[in-house]
XYZ file of C-alpha atoms in Angstrom:
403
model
C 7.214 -11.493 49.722
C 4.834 -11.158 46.867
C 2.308 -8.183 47.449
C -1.246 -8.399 45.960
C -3.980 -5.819 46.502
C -7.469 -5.958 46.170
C -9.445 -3.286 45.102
C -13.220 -3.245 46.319
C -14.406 -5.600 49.137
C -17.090 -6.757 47.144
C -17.955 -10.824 46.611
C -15.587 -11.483 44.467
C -12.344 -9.427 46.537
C -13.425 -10.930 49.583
C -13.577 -15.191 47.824
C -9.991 -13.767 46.202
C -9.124 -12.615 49.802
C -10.098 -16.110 51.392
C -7.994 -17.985 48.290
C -4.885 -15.927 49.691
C -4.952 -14.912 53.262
C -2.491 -16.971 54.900
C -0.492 -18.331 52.377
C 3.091 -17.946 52.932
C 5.091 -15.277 50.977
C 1.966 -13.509 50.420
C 0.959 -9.778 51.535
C -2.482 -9.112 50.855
C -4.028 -5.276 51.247
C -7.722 -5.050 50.617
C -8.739 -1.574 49.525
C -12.281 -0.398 49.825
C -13.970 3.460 50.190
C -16.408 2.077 52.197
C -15.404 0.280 55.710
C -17.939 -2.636 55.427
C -18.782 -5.487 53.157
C -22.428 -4.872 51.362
C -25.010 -8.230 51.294
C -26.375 -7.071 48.660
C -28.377 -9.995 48.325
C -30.000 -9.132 51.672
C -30.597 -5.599 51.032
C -33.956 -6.128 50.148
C -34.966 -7.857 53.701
C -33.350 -4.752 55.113
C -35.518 -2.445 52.443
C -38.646 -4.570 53.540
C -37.742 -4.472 57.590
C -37.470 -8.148 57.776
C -33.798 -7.961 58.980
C -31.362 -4.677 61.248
C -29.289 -2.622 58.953
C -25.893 -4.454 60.909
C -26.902 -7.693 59.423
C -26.732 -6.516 55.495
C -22.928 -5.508 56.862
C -19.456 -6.930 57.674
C -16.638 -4.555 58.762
C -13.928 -4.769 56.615
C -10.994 -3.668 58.816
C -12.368 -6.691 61.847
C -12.495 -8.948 59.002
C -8.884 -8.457 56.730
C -7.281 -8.622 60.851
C -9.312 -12.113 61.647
C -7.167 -13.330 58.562
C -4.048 -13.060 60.109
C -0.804 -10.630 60.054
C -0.164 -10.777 56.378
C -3.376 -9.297 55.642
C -4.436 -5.956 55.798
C -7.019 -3.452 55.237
C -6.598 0.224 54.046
C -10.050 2.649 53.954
C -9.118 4.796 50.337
C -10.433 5.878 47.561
C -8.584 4.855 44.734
C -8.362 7.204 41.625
C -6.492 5.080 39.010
C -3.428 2.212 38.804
C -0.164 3.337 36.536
C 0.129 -0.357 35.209
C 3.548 0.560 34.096
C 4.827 1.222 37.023
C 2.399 -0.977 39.214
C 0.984 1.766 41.347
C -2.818 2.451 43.036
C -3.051 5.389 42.767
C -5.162 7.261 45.392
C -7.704 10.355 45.799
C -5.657 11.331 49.300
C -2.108 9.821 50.064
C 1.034 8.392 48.779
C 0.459 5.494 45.952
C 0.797 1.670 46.421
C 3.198 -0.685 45.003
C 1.533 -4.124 44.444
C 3.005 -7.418 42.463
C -0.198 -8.260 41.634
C -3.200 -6.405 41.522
C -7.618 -7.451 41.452
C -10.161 -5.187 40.518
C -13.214 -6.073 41.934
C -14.713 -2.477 42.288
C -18.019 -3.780 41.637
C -20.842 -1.894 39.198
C -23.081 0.811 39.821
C -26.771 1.371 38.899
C -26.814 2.150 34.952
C -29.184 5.068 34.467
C -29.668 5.214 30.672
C -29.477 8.682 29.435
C -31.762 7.967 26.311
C -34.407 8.273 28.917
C -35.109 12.031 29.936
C -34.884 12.659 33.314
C -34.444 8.752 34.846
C -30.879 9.633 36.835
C -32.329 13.363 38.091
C -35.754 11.204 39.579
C -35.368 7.417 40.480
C -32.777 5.964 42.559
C -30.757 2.573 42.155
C -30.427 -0.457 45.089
C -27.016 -1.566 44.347
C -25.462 0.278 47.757
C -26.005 0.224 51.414
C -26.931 4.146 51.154
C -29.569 3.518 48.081
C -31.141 0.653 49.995
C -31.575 2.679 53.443
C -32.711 5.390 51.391
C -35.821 3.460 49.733
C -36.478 2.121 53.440
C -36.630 5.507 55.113
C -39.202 6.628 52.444
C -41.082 3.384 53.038
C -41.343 3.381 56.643
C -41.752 7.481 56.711
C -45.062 6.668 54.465
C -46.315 3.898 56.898
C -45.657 6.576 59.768
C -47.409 9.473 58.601
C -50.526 7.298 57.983
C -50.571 5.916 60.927
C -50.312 9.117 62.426
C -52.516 10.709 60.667
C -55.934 10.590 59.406
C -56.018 12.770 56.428
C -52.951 11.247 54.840
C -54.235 7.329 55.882
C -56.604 8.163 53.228
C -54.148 9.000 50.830
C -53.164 6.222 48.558
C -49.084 6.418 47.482
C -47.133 4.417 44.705
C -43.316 3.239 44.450
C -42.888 2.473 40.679
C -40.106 -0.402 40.107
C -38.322 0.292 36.577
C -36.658 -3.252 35.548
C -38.169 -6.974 36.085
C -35.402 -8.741 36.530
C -34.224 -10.482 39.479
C -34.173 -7.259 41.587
C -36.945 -5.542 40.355
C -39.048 -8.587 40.917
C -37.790 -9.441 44.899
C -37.976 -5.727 45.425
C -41.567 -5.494 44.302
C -42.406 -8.697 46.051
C -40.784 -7.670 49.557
C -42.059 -4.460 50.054
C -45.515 -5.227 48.729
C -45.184 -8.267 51.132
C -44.766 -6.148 53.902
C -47.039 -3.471 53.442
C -50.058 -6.640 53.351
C -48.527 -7.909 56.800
C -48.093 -4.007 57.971
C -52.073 -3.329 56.399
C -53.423 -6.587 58.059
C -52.548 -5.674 61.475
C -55.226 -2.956 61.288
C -52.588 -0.047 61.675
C -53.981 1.180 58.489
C -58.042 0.745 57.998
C -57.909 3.042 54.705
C -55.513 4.059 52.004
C -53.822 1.685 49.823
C -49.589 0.736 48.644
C -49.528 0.939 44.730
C -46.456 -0.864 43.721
C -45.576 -0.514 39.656
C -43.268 -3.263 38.775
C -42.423 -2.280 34.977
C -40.672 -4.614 32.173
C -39.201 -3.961 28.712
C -39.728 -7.591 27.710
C -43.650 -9.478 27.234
C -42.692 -11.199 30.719
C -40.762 -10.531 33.699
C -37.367 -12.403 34.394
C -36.725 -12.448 30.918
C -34.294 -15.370 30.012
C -35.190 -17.632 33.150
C -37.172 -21.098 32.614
C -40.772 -20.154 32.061
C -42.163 -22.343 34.891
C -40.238 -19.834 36.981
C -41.822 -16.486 35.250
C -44.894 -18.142 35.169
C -44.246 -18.746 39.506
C -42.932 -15.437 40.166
C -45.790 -13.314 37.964
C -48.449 -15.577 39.724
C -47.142 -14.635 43.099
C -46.888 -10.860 42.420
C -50.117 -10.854 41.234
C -51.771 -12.314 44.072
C -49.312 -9.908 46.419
C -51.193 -7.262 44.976
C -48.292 -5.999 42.345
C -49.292 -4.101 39.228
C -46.996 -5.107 36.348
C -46.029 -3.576 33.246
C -45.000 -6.036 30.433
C -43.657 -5.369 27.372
C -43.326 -1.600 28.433
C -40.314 1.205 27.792
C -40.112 3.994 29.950
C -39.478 6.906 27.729
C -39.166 10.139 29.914
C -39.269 10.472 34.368
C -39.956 14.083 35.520
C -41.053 14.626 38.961
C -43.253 11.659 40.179
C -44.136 10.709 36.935
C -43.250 8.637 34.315
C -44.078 8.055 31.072
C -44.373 5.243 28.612
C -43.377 4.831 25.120
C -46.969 4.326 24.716
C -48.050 6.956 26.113
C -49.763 6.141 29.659
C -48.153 7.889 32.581
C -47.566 6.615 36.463
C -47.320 9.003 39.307
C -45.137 7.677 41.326
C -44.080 9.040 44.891
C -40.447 6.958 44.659
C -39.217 5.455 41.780
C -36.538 2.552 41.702
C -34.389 2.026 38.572
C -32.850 -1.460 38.447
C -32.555 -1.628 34.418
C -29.346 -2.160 34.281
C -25.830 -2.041 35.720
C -22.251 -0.254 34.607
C -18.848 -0.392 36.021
C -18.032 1.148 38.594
C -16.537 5.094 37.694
C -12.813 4.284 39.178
C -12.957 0.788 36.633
C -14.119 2.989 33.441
C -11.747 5.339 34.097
C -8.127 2.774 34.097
C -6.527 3.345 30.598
C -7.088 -0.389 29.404
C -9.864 -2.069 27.445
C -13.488 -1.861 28.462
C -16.378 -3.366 27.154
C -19.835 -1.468 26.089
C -20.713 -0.718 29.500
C -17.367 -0.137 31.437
C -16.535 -3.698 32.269
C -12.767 -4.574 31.955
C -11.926 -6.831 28.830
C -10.251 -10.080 30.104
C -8.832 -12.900 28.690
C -9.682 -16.491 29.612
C -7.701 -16.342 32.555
C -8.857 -12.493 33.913
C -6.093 -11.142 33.118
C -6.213 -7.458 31.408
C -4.744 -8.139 27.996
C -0.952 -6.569 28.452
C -1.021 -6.627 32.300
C -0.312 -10.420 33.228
C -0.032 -9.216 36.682
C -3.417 -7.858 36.873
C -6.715 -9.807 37.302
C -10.875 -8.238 37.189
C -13.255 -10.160 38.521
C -17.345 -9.741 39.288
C -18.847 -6.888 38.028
C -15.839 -5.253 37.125
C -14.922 -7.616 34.445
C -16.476 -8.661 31.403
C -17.227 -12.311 32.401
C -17.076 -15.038 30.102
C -17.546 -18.778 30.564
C -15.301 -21.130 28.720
C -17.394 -21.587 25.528
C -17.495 -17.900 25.121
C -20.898 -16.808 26.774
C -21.589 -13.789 28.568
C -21.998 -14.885 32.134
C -24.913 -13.138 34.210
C -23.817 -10.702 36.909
C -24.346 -12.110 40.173
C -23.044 -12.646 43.767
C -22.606 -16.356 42.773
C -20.407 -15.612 39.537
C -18.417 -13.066 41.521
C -17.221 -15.590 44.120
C -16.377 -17.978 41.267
C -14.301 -15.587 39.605
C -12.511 -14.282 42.571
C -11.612 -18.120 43.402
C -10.338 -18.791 39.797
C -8.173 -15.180 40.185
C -6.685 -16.232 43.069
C -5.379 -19.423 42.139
C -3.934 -18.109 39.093
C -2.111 -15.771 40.814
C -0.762 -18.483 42.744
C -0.314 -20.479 39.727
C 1.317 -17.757 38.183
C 4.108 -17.058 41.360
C 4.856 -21.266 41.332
C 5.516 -20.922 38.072
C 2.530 -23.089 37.105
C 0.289 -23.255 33.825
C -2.746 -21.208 34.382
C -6.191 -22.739 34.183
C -8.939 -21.383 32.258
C -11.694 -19.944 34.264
C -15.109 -21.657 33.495
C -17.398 -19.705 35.779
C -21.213 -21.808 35.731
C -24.075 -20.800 37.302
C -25.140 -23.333 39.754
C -28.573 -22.232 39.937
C -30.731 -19.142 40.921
C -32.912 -18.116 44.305
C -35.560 -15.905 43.998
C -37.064 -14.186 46.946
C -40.832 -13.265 46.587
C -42.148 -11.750 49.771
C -42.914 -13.408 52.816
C -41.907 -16.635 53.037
C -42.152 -17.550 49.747
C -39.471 -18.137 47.006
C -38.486 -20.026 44.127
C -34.790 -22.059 43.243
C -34.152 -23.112 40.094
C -31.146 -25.700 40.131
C -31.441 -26.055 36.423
C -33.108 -30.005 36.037
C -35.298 -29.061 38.643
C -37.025 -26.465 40.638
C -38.442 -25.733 43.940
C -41.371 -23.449 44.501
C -42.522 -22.051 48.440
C -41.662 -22.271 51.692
C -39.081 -25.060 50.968
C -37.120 -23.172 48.590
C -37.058 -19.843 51.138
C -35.351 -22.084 53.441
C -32.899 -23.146 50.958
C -32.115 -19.293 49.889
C -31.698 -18.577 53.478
C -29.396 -21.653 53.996
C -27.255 -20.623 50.954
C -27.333 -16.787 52.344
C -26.265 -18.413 55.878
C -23.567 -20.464 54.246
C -21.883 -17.396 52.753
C -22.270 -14.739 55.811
C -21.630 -17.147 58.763
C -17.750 -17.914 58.222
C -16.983 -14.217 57.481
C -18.828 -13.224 60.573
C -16.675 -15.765 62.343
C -13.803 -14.392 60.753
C -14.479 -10.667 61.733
C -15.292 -11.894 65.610
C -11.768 -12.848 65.472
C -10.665 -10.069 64.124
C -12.783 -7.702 66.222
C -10.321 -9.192 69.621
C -7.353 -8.953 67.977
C -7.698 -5.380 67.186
C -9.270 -4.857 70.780
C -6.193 -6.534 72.109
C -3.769 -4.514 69.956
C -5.506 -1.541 71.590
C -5.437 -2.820 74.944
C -1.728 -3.160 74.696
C -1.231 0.033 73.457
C -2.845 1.502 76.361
């Protein structure tokens, strides 16, 4: 029986999960700190109100048991792995053996520490607690004017450091709401500032322009204030300044500039790229470690010619597949295939009902192409909800008989 764990029930541990749950002479152990599987990618509907907090979440324990007996879940916080003698280690109990091993412990927000006083005063959306965080503020601000006069007055402003593709479908979603929340007449005065500031002359730098020129039209008319071409030099306490010089009070501030590897992936003794990621080879393997594969964030992605590849949800999943089957590959005694992880195109939420898919030789603007992000969200989330409903009455049933 050939063990493999997987550490961090993230997209690309749970598509390496799928590859390997119920193959015979395979164990599989998921390890996670956190009981539940984050959609991150719907974390801003849940920021914006548009969807309950259990829908952004699948439990990981009702989900590894819906797989079957040879998979399992364990709730830990791993510390480090001892590649020699292929251990996880752990913060709190005895270590565990695997044969093979995946690191998919994700990435964290990357607060730079050039800028003075960004990590003490803004906050990063990469986690379940950082998005319910931002939404509490939100809706606490929409309560307190609608409660009372004096402060439905008052105007307040969430400033948004980062354009990219979250910084831009954060700005859009809560500005979004706060137009459907304002037109309702629950607030006759006072006024939502949002501050959606970029380093680069545009927004969504790097994406076709018919797309920034889409998205910047639609934040506009939303009612967003952007900052192009803009550096934020130095946060203090609900402000921020520029490198030019202007400042922005702010009441919250978002930081979504950047990402780093997770603190348990910087930490293993092996090779790491400029901002944590593990150094693989064309097959994600760590260089010296056949036995161990990264993939998602915690790797330093690469498609076959060599090119970075954009962390996202959808090159994750790709490199969890390809993982998988090389560890398969690499038990049958089989020649390993080189994983070429391609985008297959990009959804863009932008408030409302409104989004924007590029599929690379063409591109759908609107209504049509929110349906389509939905459908591709669907797609992803209904089978592992299936899953976990089957493993929800299997563990009920375990208990039952133990009673």
């Amino acid at each position: 029986m050939h063990h493999v764990v997987i550490i961090g029930g993230s997209y690309g541990g749970l598509k390496a999960l799928g590859v390997l749950a119920g193959k015979k002479g395979i164990k599989v152990t998921l390890v996670d700190r956190h009981p539940y599987h984050f959609l991150q990618t719907e974390g801003y509907d849940l920021i914006a109100g548009k969807v309950p907090f259990d829908s952004t979440i699948i439990g990981l324990r009702s989900l590894c048991a819906g797989f079957g007996d040879n998979v399992e879940y364990l709730h830990a916080v791993a510390k480090d792995v001892d590649f020699e003698t292929k251990k996880v280690i752990f913060e709190e109990g005895e270590p565990l053996s695997y044969d093979y091993l995946i690191i998919a412990a994700g990435a964290v927000t990357r607060f730079f520490e050039s800028i003075e006083g960004l990590r003490n005063y803004s906050y990063g959306v990469k986690s379940l607690r950082s998005a319910l965080k931002l939404k509490e503020f939100f809706e606490q601000e929409l309560y307190k004017r609608l409660e009372n006069a004096a402060h439905a007055r008052e105007c307040y402003s969430i400033l948004i450091g980062g354009a990219g593709l979250s910084g831009v479908e954060i700005a859009a979603e809560m500005q979004a709401y706060f137009n459907r929340y304002y037109r309702s007449n629950a607030l006759s005065c006072g006024k939502l500032q949002i501050h959606l500031v970029s380093g680069g002359e545009t927004i969504l730098k790097g994406l076709h322009p018919s797309v920034i020129k889409a998205a910047t039209k639609r934040l506009l008319n939303l009612g967003v204030i952007l900052h192009t071409g803009a550096h934020i030099t130095k946060v203090e306490e609900k402000v921020a300044t520029l490198e030019s010089g202007e400042e922005i009070p702010f009441d919250f501030m978002v930081f979504t500039g950047g990402i780093t590897a997770a603190p348990f992936v910087k930490g293993l003794k092996a090779e790491h790229n400029r901002i944590g990621q593990l150094v693989v080879n064309p097959f994600l393997q760590i260089p010296g470690h056949e036995e161990v594969f990264a993939v998602g964030d915690a790797a330093d992605l690469k498609d076959a010619g060599g090119k970075r590849v954009p962390p996202t949800a959808q090159s994750a999943e790709q490199s969890g597949v390809d993982a998988a089957e090389n560890i398969l590959a690499h038990i049958e005694k089989r020649q390993l295939f080189v994983s070429n992880i391609k985008l297959r195109g990009l959804a863009i939420a932008l408030g409302g009902t409104y989004a924007v898919i590029d599929a690379g030789k063409f591109r759908i603007y609107g209504l049509v192409a929110y349906l389509g992000k939905k459908a591709i969200e669907k797609l992803y989330k209904i089978p592992l909800r299936i899953k976990a409903r089957e493993g929800f009455k299997r563990l009920r049933a375990c208990t039952k008989e133990r009673l």
